[in-house]
PDB file of C-alpha atoms in Angstrom:
ATOM      1  CA  ALA A   1      94.216  97.188 115.566  1.00  0.00           C
ATOM      2  CA  ALA A   2      97.838  98.376 115.528  1.00  0.00           C
ATOM      3  CA  ALA A   3      99.439  95.000 116.368  1.00  0.00           C
ATOM      4  CA  LEU A   4      97.367  93.268 113.524  1.00  0.00           C
ATOM      5  CA  LEU A   5      98.447  95.862 111.163  1.00  0.00           C
ATOM      6  CA  ILE A   6     102.223  95.188 112.046  1.00  0.00           C
ATOM      7  CA  LEU A   7     101.483  91.441 111.788  1.00  0.00           C
ATOM      8  CA  TRP A   8      99.882  91.613 108.504  1.00  0.00           C
ATOM      9  CA  TYR A   9     102.465  93.886 106.801  1.00  0.00           C
ATOM     10  CA  GLY A  10     105.296  91.826 108.561  1.00  0.00           C
ATOM     11  CA  GLY A  11     103.771  88.380 107.158  1.00  0.00           C
ATOM     12  CA  LEU A  12     104.004  89.787 103.369  1.00  0.00           C
ATOM     13  CA  THR A  13     106.817  88.871 101.225  1.00  0.00           C
ATOM     14  CA  PHE A  14     109.521  91.616 100.093  1.00  0.00           C
ATOM     15  CA  TRP A  15     107.550  91.995  96.836  1.00  0.00           C
ATOM     16  CA  HIS A  16     104.634  93.481  98.616  1.00  0.00           C
ATOM     17  CA  THR A  17     106.363  95.432 101.394  1.00  0.00           C
ATOM     18  CA  ALA A  18     108.376  97.112  98.837  1.00  0.00           C
ATOM     19  CA  GLN A  19     105.300  98.791  97.162  1.00  0.00           C
ATOM     20  CA  PRO A  20     104.275 102.511  97.810  1.00  0.00           C
ATOM     21  CA  ASP A  21     100.781 101.533  98.896  1.00  0.00           C
ATOM     22  CA  GLY A  22     102.379 100.837 102.708  1.00  0.00           C
ATOM     23  CA  PHE A  23     103.453 104.528 102.346  1.00  0.00           C
ATOM     24  CA  VAL A  24     100.060 105.517 101.246  1.00  0.00           C
ATOM     25  CA  ALA A  25      98.475 103.877 104.240  1.00  0.00           C
ATOM     26  CA  ALA A  26     100.797 105.728 106.624  1.00  0.00           C
ATOM     27  CA  ALA A  27     100.062 109.068 104.760  1.00  0.00           C
ATOM     28  CA  PHE A  28      96.388 108.658 105.343  1.00  0.00           C
ATOM     29  CA  CYS A  29      96.744 107.676 108.902  1.00  0.00           C
ATOM     30  CA  LEU A  30      98.777 111.019 109.512  1.00  0.00           C
ATOM     31  CA  GLY A  31      96.526 113.129 107.460  1.00  0.00           C
ATOM     32  CA  PHE A  32      93.217 111.647 108.521  1.00  0.00           C
ATOM     33  CA  LEU A  33      93.455 110.619 112.404  1.00  0.00           C
ATOM     34  CA  PRO A  34      94.001 114.358 113.462  1.00  0.00           C
ATOM     35  CA  LEU A  35      90.795 115.089 112.125  1.00  0.00           C
ATOM     36  CA  LEU A  36      88.801 112.366 113.871  1.00  0.00           C
ATOM     37  CA  GLY A  37      88.807 113.795 117.395  1.00  0.00           C
ATOM     38  CA  HIS A  38      85.338 114.952 118.124  1.00  0.00           C
ATOM     39  CA  ASP A  39      86.322 117.049 121.436  1.00  0.00           C
ATOM     40  CA  ARG A  40      87.173 120.303 119.009  1.00  0.00           C
ATOM     41  CA  PRO A  41      86.635 120.799 115.217  1.00  0.00           C
ATOM     42  CA  PRO A  42      89.559 120.342 112.932  1.00  0.00           C
ATOM     43  CA  THR A  43      91.974 123.319 112.468  1.00  0.00           C
ATOM     44  CA  TRP A  44      93.020 124.695 109.073  1.00  0.00           C
ATOM     45  CA  VAL A  45      96.609 123.430 109.693  1.00  0.00           C
ATOM     46  CA  GLN A  46      95.185 119.975 110.122  1.00  0.00           C
ATOM     47  CA  ALA A  47      93.315 120.400 107.118  1.00  0.00           C
ATOM     48  CA  LEU A  48      96.305 121.364 105.142  1.00  0.00           C
ATOM     49  CA  GLY A  49      97.947 118.278 106.194  1.00  0.00           C
ATOM     50  CA  ALA A  50      95.238 116.069 105.339  1.00  0.00           C
ATOM     51  CA  GLY A  51      95.507 117.605 101.616  1.00  0.00           C
ATOM     52  CA  VAL A  52      99.134 117.254 101.864  1.00  0.00           C
ATOM     53  CA  ALA A  53      98.779 113.388 102.768  1.00  0.00           C
ATOM     54  CA  VAL A  54      96.232 112.957  99.663  1.00  0.00           C
ATOM     55  CA  GLY A  55      98.652 114.871  97.491  1.00  0.00           C
ATOM     56  CA  PHE A  56     101.450 112.460  98.305  1.00  0.00           C
ATOM     57  CA  ALA A  57      99.023 109.468  97.599  1.00  0.00           C
ATOM     58  CA  THR A  58      98.096 110.738  94.569  1.00  0.00           C
ATOM     59  CA  ALA A  59     101.625 111.196  93.590  1.00  0.00           C
ATOM     60  CA  VAL A  60     101.930 107.367  93.985  1.00  0.00           C
ATOM     61  CA  LYS A  61      98.660 106.392  92.123  1.00  0.00           C
ATOM     62  CA  PRO A  62      96.381 109.101  90.603  1.00  0.00           C
ATOM     63  CA  ASN A  63      93.029 107.243  91.669  1.00  0.00           C
ATOM     64  CA  TYR A  64      93.967 107.883  95.382  1.00  0.00           C
ATOM     65  CA  ALA A  65      92.862 111.556  95.054  1.00  0.00           C
ATOM     66  CA  VAL A  66      89.250 110.281  95.609  1.00  0.00           C
ATOM     67  CA  PHE A  67      90.394 109.963  99.223  1.00  0.00           C
ATOM     68  CA  LEU A  68      89.906 113.923  99.636  1.00  0.00           C
ATOM     69  CA  LEU A  69      86.277 112.811 100.330  1.00  0.00           C
ATOM     70  CA  VAL A  70      87.431 111.470 104.020  1.00  0.00           C
ATOM     71  CA  PRO A  71      88.822 114.911 105.332  1.00  0.00           C
ATOM     72  CA  ALA A  72      85.822 116.833 103.471  1.00  0.00           C
ATOM     73  CA  ILE A  73      83.427 114.874 105.229  1.00  0.00           C
ATOM     74  CA  LEU A  74      84.958 115.385 108.647  1.00  0.00           C
ATOM     75  CA  LEU A  75      85.405 119.339 107.827  1.00  0.00           C
ATOM     76  CA  LEU A  76      82.061 119.739 106.749  1.00  0.00           C
ATOM     77  CA  GLY A  77      80.712 117.374 109.486  1.00  0.00           C
ATOM     78  CA  ARG A  78      82.502 119.002 112.316  1.00  0.00           C
ATOM     79  CA  HIS A  79      81.954 122.523 111.580  1.00  0.00           C
ATOM     80  CA  GLY A  80      78.684 122.578 109.498  1.00  0.00           C
ATOM     81  CA  ALA A  81      78.486 122.709 105.836  1.00  0.00           C
ATOM     82  CA  ARG A  82      77.970 126.383 105.232  1.00  0.00           C
ATOM     83  CA  SER A  83      80.365 127.734 107.953  1.00  0.00           C
ATOM     84  CA  ARG A  84      83.292 129.804 107.319  1.00  0.00           C
ATOM     85  CA  PRO A  85      85.615 127.528 109.242  1.00  0.00           C
ATOM     86  CA  ALA A  86      84.459 124.484 107.172  1.00  0.00           C
ATOM     87  CA  LEU A  87      85.165 126.550 103.851  1.00  0.00           C
ATOM     88  CA  ARG A  88      88.288 127.636 105.329  1.00  0.00           C
ATOM     89  CA  GLY A  89      89.400 124.012 106.059  1.00  0.00           C
ATOM     90  CA  LEU A  90      88.317 122.895 102.472  1.00  0.00           C
ATOM     91  CA  GLY A  91      90.596 125.654 100.982  1.00  0.00           C
ATOM     92  CA  ALA A  92      93.511 124.594 103.172  1.00  0.00           C
ATOM     93  CA  MET A  93      92.936 121.112 102.139  1.00  0.00           C
ATOM     94  CA  GLY A  94      92.744 121.814  98.822  1.00  0.00           C
ATOM     95  CA  LEU A  95      95.744 124.240  98.828  1.00  0.00           C
ATOM     96  CA  GLY A  96      97.775 121.397 100.255  1.00  0.00           C
ATOM     97  CA  PHE A  97      96.926 118.902  97.898  1.00  0.00           C
ATOM     98  CA  ALA A  98      97.428 121.217  95.087  1.00  0.00           C
ATOM     99  CA  LEU A  99     101.026 122.459  96.198  1.00  0.00           C
ATOM    100  CA  VAL A 100     102.290 118.596  96.191  1.00  0.00           C
ATOM    101  CA  VAL A 101     100.589 117.279  93.183  1.00  0.00           C
ATOM    102  CA  GLY A 102     101.730 120.722  91.563  1.00  0.00           C
ATOM    103  CA  ALA A 103     105.320 120.400  92.780  1.00  0.00           C
ATOM    104  CA  PHE A 104     105.385 116.531  91.181  1.00  0.00           C
ATOM    105  CA  VAL A 105     104.170 117.854  87.998  1.00  0.00           C
ATOM    106  CA  LEU A 106     106.479 120.707  87.948  1.00  0.00           C
ATOM    107  CA  TRP A 107     109.458 118.794  88.641  1.00  0.00           C
ATOM    108  CA  PHE A 108     108.964 116.353  85.513  1.00  0.00           C
ATOM    109  CA  ALA A 109     108.036 119.377  83.393  1.00  0.00           C
ATOM    110  CA  LEU A 110     111.195 121.042  84.108  1.00  0.00           C
ATOM    111  CA  ARG A 111     113.043 118.019  83.058  1.00  0.00           C
ATOM    112  CA  GLY A 112     111.219 117.564  79.820  1.00  0.00           C
ATOM    113  CA  ALA A 113     109.593 114.309  81.344  1.00  0.00           C
ATOM    114  CA  LEU A 114     105.957 115.534  81.449  1.00  0.00           C
ATOM    115  CA  ASP A 115     104.898 113.334  78.584  1.00  0.00           C
ATOM    116  CA  ALA A 116     106.580 110.475  79.958  1.00  0.00           C
ATOM    117  CA  LEU A 117     104.899 110.959  83.238  1.00  0.00           C
ATOM    118  CA  LEU A 118     101.197 110.831  81.728  1.00  0.00           C
ATOM    119  CA  GLU A 119     102.309 108.072  79.448  1.00  0.00           C
ATOM    120  CA  VAL A 120     103.294 105.618  82.480  1.00  0.00           C
ATOM    121  CA  HIS A 121     101.461 107.364  85.267  1.00  0.00           C
ATOM    122  CA  ILE A 122      98.039 107.958  83.509  1.00  0.00           C
ATOM    123  CA  ALA A 123      97.771 105.962  80.263  1.00  0.00           C
ATOM    124  CA  TYR A 124      99.597 102.905  80.978  1.00  0.00           C
ATOM    125  CA  ASN A 125      97.868 102.186  84.237  1.00  0.00           C
ATOM    126  CA  ALA A 126      94.510 103.116  82.789  1.00  0.00           C
ATOM    127  CA  SER A 127      95.076 100.365  80.278  1.00  0.00           C
ATOM    128  CA  ALA A 128      96.751  97.634  82.351  1.00  0.00           C
ATOM    129  CA  TYR A 129      94.505  97.904  85.338  1.00  0.00           C
ATOM    130  CA  SER A 130      90.922  98.988  83.979  1.00  0.00           C
ATOM    131  CA  GLY A 131      90.363  95.846  81.437  1.00  0.00           C
ATOM    132  CA  GLY A 132      90.048  92.384  81.818  1.00  0.00           C
ATOM    133  CA  LEU A 133      87.821  91.206  84.584  1.00  0.00           C
ATOM    134  CA  ALA A 134      83.938  91.759  84.471  1.00  0.00           C
ATOM    135  CA  MET A 135      82.207  93.386  87.660  1.00  0.00           C
ATOM    136  CA  GLY A 136      80.932  89.989  88.916  1.00  0.00           C
ATOM    137  CA  ASP A 137      84.670  88.401  88.821  1.00  0.00           C
ATOM    138  CA  ARG A 138      86.077  91.596  90.232  1.00  0.00           C
ATOM    139  CA  LEU A 139      83.582  91.212  93.171  1.00  0.00           C
ATOM    140  CA  GLU A 140      84.154  87.595  93.756  1.00  0.00           C
ATOM    141  CA  GLY A 141      87.960  88.229  93.944  1.00  0.00           C
ATOM    142  CA  LEU A 142      87.039  90.843  96.614  1.00  0.00           C
ATOM    143  CA  VAL A 143      84.851  88.330  98.581  1.00  0.00           C
ATOM    144  CA  GLN A 144      87.413  85.475  98.421  1.00  0.00           C
ATOM    145  CA  TYR A 145      90.445  88.037  99.694  1.00  0.00           C
ATOM    146  CA  LEU A 146      88.002  89.132 102.602  1.00  0.00           C
ATOM    147  CA  LEU A 147      87.202  85.440 103.592  1.00  0.00           C
ATOM    148  CA  THR A 148      90.700  83.845 102.953  1.00  0.00           C
ATOM    149  CA  GLY A 149      92.974  86.591 104.032  1.00  0.00           C
ATOM    150  CA  SER A 150      93.908  85.511 107.669  1.00  0.00           C
ATOM    151  CA  VAL A 151      93.928  88.917 109.018  1.00  0.00           C
ATOM    152  CA  PHE A 152      90.652  89.720 107.947  1.00  0.00           C
ATOM    153  CA  VAL A 153      89.199  86.673 109.534  1.00  0.00           C
ATOM    154  CA  VAL A 154      90.073  88.371 112.927  1.00  0.00           C
ATOM    155  CA  ALA A 155      89.964  92.266 112.185  1.00  0.00           C
ATOM    156  CA  LEU A 156      86.777  92.084 110.327  1.00  0.00           C
ATOM    157  CA  PRO A 157      84.251  91.164 113.175  1.00  0.00           C
ATOM    158  CA  ALA A 158      86.244  93.548 115.506  1.00  0.00           C
ATOM    159  CA  ALA A 159      85.822  96.451 112.918  1.00  0.00           C
ATOM    160  CA  LEU A 160      82.392  95.978 112.407  1.00  0.00           C
ATOM    161  CA  VAL A 161      81.396  96.034 116.198  1.00  0.00           C
ATOM    162  CA  GLY A 162      83.587  99.199 116.353  1.00  0.00           C
ATOM    163  CA  ALA A 163      81.795 100.842 113.641  1.00  0.00           C
ATOM    164  CA  ALA A 164      78.392 100.002 115.108  1.00  0.00           C
ATOM    165  CA  ALA A 165      79.543 101.649 118.472  1.00  0.00           C
ATOM    166  CA  LEU A 166      81.057 104.712 116.551  1.00  0.00           C
ATOM    167  CA  THR A 167      77.932 105.079 114.684  1.00  0.00           C
ATOM    168  CA  ARG A 168      76.253 105.567 118.344  1.00  0.00           C
ATOM    169  CA  THR A 169      78.709 108.075 119.863  1.00  0.00           C
ATOM    170  CA  ASP A 170      80.070 109.932 116.837  1.00  0.00           C
ATOM    171  CA  ARG A 171      78.462 109.760 113.653  1.00  0.00           C
ATOM    172  CA  VAL A 172      80.472 111.940 111.695  1.00  0.00           C
ATOM    173  CA  ALA A 173      83.680 109.690 112.277  1.00  0.00           C
ATOM    174  CA  ALA A 174      81.638 106.807 111.566  1.00  0.00           C
ATOM    175  CA  VAL A 175      80.767 108.201 108.101  1.00  0.00           C
ATOM    176  CA  ALA A 176      84.311 109.123 107.230  1.00  0.00           C
ATOM    177  CA  ILE A 177      86.085 105.935 108.421  1.00  0.00           C
ATOM    178  CA  LEU A 178      83.468 103.989 106.323  1.00  0.00           C
ATOM    179  CA  THR A 179      83.913 106.139 103.166  1.00  0.00           C
ATOM    180  CA  TRP A 180      87.681 105.605 103.940  1.00  0.00           C
ATOM    181  CA  ALA A 181      86.882 101.921 103.926  1.00  0.00           C
ATOM    182  CA  LEU A 182      84.942 101.881 100.949  1.00  0.00           C
ATOM    183  CA  LEU A 183      87.173 104.077  98.895  1.00  0.00           C
ATOM    184  CA  ALA A 184      89.927 101.797  99.647  1.00  0.00           C
ATOM    185  CA  ILE A 185      88.076  98.544  98.940  1.00  0.00           C
ATOM    186  CA  GLY A 186      86.908 100.383  95.521  1.00  0.00           C
ATOM    187  CA  THR A 187      90.400 101.385  94.455  1.00  0.00           C
ATOM    188  CA  VAL A 188      91.363  97.765  94.680  1.00  0.00           C
ATOM    189  CA  VAL A 189      88.426  96.601  92.854  1.00  0.00           C
ATOM    190  CA  LEU A 190      89.217  99.183  90.010  1.00  0.00           C
ATOM    191  CA  GLN A 191      92.758  97.789  90.008  1.00  0.00           C
ATOM    192  CA  ASN A 192      91.267  94.189  89.348  1.00  0.00           C
ATOM    193  CA  LYS A 193      94.804  92.711  90.370  1.00  0.00           C
ATOM    194  CA  PHE A 194      93.970  91.990  94.007  1.00  0.00           C
ATOM    195  CA  PHE A 195      97.445  92.182  95.107  1.00  0.00           C
ATOM    196  CA  ASP A 196      98.049  91.983  98.731  1.00  0.00           C
ATOM    197  CA  TYR A 197      99.756  95.232  99.160  1.00  0.00           C
ATOM    198  CA  GLN A 198      96.906  97.209  97.253  1.00  0.00           C
ATOM    199  CA  TRP A 199      94.758  96.651 100.302  1.00  0.00           C
ATOM    200  CA  ALA A 200      97.293  98.563 102.640  1.00  0.00           C
ATOM    201  CA  PRO A 201      94.976 101.941 102.698  1.00  0.00           C
ATOM    202  CA  LEU A 202      92.316  99.771 104.047  1.00  0.00           C
ATOM    203  CA  PHE A 203      93.969  98.327 107.184  1.00  0.00           C
ATOM    204  CA  ALA A 204      94.101 101.620 109.265  1.00  0.00           C
TER     205      ALA A 204
END
C-alpha cells in the first residue's frame, strides 16, 4: 500500500503534486491511524490529534470537516457510545478541531480579511464546484476514474480483500475505514472536477 501510494503520487505532474490535498491525505494518516489499533482504546490525546488533523484539512477545504465522522466512529466503537472515555475523547476531538479552525479564522479577522476568506473559501467554491454535472454524470466520472486509473486497477482488488478480512477481525476499524473511503469519494463527486489530486485523501 505504501509503495503504491508513493508510485501514484510520484507519477503525477507538478500541477497535481502542488495541490494541498496531498497534505490533507498525510494529515488524515497522522490523525486517524493511531486510533485504529484495537489492542487498546484511543486516548484523549490521540482524539485531540485527530481533531487537529481534520481542522487543518478543513482550513484547506471546508467540506473536509465531514471527516470528523471517522475518529468519532473509532472513539464510540472502541469505548462504547455512552461511556465517559468516549465522551471525553469526542470533547478532545472537538477541541482540537475548533482550536485549529478558530486560529485560522482569527488570523484573517485580525487582518481585516474575514470577508475575503468567506468569499473565496466558501462562496466561490460553492458556486464553482457544486453546479454543472447532473448526479448521473458525476457517478459516470467516478466509475471512469476507478476503472482507468492505473493504480486503482492494482489497489482496488487488494483493498477489497483487505476490507473483507478486516470486517471479520475488527469491525469497528472496518466501519471507520469504509466511512473514510466513502467520504473521500463523496467529496470528489461533490466537487465534480475529478482532478487526480482530489483523490489523495482516499489513497491511504
